[in-house]
XYZ file of C-alpha atoms in Angstrom:
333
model
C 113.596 -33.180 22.743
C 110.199 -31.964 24.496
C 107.954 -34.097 26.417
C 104.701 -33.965 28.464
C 105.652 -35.480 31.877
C 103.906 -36.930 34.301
C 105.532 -36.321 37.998
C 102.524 -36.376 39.999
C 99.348 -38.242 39.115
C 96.008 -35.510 38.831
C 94.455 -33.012 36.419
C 96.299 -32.902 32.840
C 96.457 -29.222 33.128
C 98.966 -30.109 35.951
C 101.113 -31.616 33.319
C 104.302 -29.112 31.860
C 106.117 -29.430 28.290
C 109.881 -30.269 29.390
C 112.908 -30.632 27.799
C 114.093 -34.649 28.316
C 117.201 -36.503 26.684
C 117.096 -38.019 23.825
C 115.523 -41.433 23.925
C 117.774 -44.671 23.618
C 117.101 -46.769 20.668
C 117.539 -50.823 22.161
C 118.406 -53.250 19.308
C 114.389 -54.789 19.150
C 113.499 -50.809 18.956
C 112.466 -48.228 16.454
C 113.137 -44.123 17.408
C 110.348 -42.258 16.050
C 110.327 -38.639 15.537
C 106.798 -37.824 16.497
C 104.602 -36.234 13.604
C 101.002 -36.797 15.349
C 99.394 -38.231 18.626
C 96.498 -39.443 19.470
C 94.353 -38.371 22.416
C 92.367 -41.667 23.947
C 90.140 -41.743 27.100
C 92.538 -43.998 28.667
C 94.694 -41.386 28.881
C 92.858 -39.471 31.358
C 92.806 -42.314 33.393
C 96.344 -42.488 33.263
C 97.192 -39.084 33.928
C 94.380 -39.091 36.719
C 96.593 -42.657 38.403
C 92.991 -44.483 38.116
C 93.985 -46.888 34.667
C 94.869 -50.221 35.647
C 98.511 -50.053 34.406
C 100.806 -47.163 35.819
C 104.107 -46.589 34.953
C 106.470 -45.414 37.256
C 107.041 -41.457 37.639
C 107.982 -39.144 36.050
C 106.786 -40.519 32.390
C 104.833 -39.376 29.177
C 101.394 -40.468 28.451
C 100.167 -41.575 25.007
C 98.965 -44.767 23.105
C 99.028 -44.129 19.774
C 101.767 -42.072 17.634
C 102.895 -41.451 14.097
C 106.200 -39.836 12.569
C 109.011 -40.762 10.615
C 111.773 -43.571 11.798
C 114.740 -41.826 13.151
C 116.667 -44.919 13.298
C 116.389 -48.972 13.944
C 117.858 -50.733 16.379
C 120.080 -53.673 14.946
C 117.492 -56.564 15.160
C 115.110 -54.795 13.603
C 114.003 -55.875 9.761
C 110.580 -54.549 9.506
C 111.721 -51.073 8.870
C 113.798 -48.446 8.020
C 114.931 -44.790 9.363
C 113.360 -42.801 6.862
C 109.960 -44.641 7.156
C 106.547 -43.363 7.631
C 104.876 -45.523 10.863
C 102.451 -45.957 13.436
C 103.445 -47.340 16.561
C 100.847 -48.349 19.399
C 102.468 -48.194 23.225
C 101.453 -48.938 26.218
C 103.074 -45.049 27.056
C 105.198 -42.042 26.192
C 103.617 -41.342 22.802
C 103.007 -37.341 24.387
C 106.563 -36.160 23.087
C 108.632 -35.196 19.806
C 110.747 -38.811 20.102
C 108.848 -42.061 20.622
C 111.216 -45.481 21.255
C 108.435 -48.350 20.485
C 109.570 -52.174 20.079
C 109.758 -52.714 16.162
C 106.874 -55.369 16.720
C 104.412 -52.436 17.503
C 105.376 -50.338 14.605
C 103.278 -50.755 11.664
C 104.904 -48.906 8.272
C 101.843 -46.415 6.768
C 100.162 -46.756 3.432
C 101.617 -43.800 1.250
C 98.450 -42.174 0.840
C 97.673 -41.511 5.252
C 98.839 -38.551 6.855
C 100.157 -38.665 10.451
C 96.867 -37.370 11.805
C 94.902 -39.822 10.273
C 97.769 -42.573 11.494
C 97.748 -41.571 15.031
C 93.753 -40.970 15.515
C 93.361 -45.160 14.254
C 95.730 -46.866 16.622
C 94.275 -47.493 19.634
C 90.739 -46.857 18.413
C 90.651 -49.132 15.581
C 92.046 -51.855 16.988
C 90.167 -51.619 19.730
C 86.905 -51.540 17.546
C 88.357 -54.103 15.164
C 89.096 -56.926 17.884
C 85.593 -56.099 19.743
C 83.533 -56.641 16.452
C 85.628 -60.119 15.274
C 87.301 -61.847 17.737
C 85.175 -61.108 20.705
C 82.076 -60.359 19.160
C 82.384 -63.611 16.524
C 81.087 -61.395 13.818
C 79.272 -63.076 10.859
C 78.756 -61.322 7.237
C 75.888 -59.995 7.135
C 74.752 -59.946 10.574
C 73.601 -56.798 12.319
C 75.748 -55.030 14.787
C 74.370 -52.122 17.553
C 76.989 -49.775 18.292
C 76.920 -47.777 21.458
C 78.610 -44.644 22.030
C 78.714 -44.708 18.040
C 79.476 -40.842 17.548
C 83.104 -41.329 20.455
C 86.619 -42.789 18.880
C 86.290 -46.272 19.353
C 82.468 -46.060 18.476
C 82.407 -44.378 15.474
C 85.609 -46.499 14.561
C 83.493 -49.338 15.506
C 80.783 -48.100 13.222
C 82.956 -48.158 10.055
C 84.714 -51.215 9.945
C 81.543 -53.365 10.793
C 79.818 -51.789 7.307
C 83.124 -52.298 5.616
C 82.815 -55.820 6.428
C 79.195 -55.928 5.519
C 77.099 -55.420 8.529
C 73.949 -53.986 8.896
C 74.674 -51.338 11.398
C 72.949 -49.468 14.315
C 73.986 -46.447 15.842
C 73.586 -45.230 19.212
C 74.118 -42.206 20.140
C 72.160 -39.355 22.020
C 72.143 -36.400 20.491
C 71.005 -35.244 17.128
C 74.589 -33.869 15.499
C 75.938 -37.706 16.580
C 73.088 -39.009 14.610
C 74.212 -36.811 11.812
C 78.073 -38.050 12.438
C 77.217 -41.814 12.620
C 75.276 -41.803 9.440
C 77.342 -40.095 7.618
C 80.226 -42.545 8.492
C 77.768 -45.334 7.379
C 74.924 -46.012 9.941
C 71.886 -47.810 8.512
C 70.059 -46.984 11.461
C 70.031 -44.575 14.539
C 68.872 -45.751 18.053
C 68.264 -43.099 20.451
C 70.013 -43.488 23.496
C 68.261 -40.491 24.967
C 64.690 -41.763 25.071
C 62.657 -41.990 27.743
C 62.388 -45.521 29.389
C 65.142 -47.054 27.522
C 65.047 -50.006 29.100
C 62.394 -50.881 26.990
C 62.845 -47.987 24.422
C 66.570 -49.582 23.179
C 64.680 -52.742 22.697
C 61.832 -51.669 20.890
C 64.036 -49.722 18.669
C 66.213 -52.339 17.249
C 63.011 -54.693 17.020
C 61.750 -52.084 14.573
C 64.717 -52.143 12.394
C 65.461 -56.335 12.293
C 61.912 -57.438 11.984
C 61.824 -58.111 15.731
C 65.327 -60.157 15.482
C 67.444 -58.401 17.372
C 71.358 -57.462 17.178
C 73.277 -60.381 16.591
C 76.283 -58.565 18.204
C 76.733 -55.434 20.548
C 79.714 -53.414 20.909
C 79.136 -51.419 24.267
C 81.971 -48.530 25.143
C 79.365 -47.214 27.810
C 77.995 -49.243 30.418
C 75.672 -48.405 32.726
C 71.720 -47.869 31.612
C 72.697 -48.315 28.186
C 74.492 -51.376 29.132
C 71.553 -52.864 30.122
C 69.151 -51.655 28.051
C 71.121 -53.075 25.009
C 71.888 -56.655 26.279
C 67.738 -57.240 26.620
C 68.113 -56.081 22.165
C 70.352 -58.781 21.736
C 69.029 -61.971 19.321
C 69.050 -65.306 20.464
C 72.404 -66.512 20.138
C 73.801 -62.947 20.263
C 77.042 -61.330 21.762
C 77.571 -58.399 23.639
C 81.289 -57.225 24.169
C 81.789 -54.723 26.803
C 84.715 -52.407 25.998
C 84.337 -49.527 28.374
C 82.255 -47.806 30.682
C 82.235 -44.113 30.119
C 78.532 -43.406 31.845
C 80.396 -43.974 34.682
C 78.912 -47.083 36.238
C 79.999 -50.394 36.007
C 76.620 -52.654 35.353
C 76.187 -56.206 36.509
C 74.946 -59.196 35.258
C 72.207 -61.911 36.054
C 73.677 -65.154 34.412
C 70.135 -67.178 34.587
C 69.245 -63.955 31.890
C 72.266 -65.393 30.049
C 71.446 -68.916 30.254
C 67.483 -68.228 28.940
C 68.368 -66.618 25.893
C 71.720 -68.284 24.928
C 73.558 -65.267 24.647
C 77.591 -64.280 24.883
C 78.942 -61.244 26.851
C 82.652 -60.891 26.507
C 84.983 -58.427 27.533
C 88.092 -57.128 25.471
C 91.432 -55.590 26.848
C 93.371 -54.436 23.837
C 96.402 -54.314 24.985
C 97.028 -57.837 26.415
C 96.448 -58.829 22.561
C 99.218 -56.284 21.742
C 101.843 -57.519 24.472
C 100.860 -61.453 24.180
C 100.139 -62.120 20.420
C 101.802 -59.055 18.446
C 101.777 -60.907 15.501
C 97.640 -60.603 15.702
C 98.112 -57.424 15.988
C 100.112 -56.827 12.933
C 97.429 -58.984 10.704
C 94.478 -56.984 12.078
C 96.554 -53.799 11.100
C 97.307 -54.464 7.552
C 93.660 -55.611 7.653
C 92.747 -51.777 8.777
C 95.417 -50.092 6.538
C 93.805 -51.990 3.324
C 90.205 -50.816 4.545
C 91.570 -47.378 4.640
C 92.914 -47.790 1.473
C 89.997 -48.908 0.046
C 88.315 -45.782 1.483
C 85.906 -48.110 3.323
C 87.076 -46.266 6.830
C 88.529 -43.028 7.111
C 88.765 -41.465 10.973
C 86.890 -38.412 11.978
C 89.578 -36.057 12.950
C 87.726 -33.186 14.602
C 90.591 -31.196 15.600
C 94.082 -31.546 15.636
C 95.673 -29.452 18.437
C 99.274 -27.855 18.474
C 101.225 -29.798 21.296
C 101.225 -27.009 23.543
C 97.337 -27.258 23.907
C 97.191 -30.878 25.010
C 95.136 -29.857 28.191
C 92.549 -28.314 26.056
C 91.997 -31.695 23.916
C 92.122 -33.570 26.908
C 89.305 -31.366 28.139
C 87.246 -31.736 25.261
C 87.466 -35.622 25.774
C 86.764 -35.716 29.384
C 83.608 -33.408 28.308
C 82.410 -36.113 26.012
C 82.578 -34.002 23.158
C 84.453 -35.083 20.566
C 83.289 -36.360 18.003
C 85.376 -39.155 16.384
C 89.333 -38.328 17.439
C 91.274 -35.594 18.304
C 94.889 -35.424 18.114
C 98.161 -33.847 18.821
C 100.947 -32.177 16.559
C 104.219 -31.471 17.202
C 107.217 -29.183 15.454
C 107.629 -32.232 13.371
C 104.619 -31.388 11.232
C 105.822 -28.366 10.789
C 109.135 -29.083 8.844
């Protein structure tokens, strides 16, 4: 089979398309032959040897893959070679054969295609774990979503009005706006004005009736970081889930104390290697919202394999808009 190796950590148009053996299916595992792959920030930081797990050299990238099940190892009962799954790793999704343990592999509503599959892994469940578990969302409530028009944004966007939120959107640019409503923003808040220390605040004041956001999902950090904690109502939670401004913002805790609000921070993947059976309940939870066409990702472009530096590019440019993925010869057949 072909795989995109990493043998030493920099730029992903470093990386090379080799030829590798064949996987080895252990008896807890699934072999996967690859259909789609997602393309997540993280994986520039992995590529790049800045992310905060590395695996040792050489190895293939990759969170987040879809394909058919090649064969089972023989513990595994959850499914079958001939199966349509999504499996979420920690890496080696970037090739045509994917080994994943069978508790990561998740078989696929009838009605998904691979792209679709691959471009909700790591996004969704990142989204989906930010809004309810650490952000303690409540019916009803109204959520501010940074970043909104990016993967785990826009992700974050749809599942909080499928579960009935009132939603803001932030975002900076006018096409974003355009994205975020159409993927069921109530309201936009401009990231891009002038002052936004205050300007964020005003903002969501204008929409609530002066309440506030009762929760804030934040894949951004820096000045919009801190702009949106002063938006938060009393008794609101802010969970930070990235920082892709660049700068890592810190906290006052007296500022915390005063207005009796929660900031949390999620790690997806220690929910995925420490409770996978959480992990499997939020996923059927996501596959039935699908279903129920109340989220649906934005796949802006799925890219042949062989141009994997390109989408990476577009990514590290900040200009994608909802997912982009990879396809391999699978697809093709």
């Amino acid at each position: 089979m072909r795989a995109i190796l990493v043998r030493e950590h920099g730029a992903p148009e470093t990386l090379k398309i080799e030829k590798v053996p064949t996987p080895v299916c252990g008896d807890n595992d699934v072999l996967i032959d690859v259909h789609a792959i997602g393309v997540n920030y993280p994986d520039l930081l992995v590529i790049g040897g800045q992310y905060q797990i590395l695996p040792q050299r050489p190895f293939s990238p990759g969170k987040d893959a879809a394909g058919v099940v090649a064969a089972v190892g023989r513990n595994v009962k959850s499914c079958k070679p001939g199966d349509r799954v999504v499996a979420q790793v920690e890496y080696g999704a970037y090739a045509e054969q994917l080994p994943a343990h069978a508790d990561n592999c998740f078989v696929m509503p009838d009605s998904m295609p691979f792209t679709d599959a691959a471009a909700m892994g790591l996004a969704y469940q990142t989204a989906h774990f930010a809004l309810v578990e650490r952000g303690q969302y409540l019916k009803g409530e109204t959520v501010l979503v940074t970043g909104a028009a990016g993967g785990v944004g826009l992700a974050a966007v749809q599942i909080a009005k499928g579960l009935g939120a009132t939603v803001l959107a932030g975002v900076r640019h006018a096409e974003h706006a355009a994205l975020a409503k159409e993927n069921g923003a109530d309201h936009i808040i401009d990231l891009a004005a002038d002052n936004l220390r205050d300007a964020l605040r005003r903002q969501v004041h204008d929409v609530t009736g002066g309440h506030g956001a009762d929760v804030v999902l934040d894949p951004v950090g820096g000045d919009v970081f801190d702009a949106a904690l002063r938006a938060l109502a009393w008794r609101g939670r802010m969970v930070v889930i990235g920082f892709a401004a660049g700068r890592i913002p810190t906290i006052k805790a007296n500022y915390l104390l005063v207005k009796n609000i929660l900031v949390s921070g999620l790690q997806w993947s220690d929910y995925r290697e420490r409770t996978p059976e959480w992990v499997r309940r939020v996923q059927d939870e996501l596959f039935d919202l699908y279903s129920a066409g109340k989220i649906k990702p934005n796949v802006m472009r799925a890219f042949p394999m062989e141009q994997f530096a390109e989408a990476l590019a577009l990514v590290k440019a900040g200009k994608v808009q909802g997912k982009v993925v990879l396809t391999t010869s699978h697809e093709k057949t």
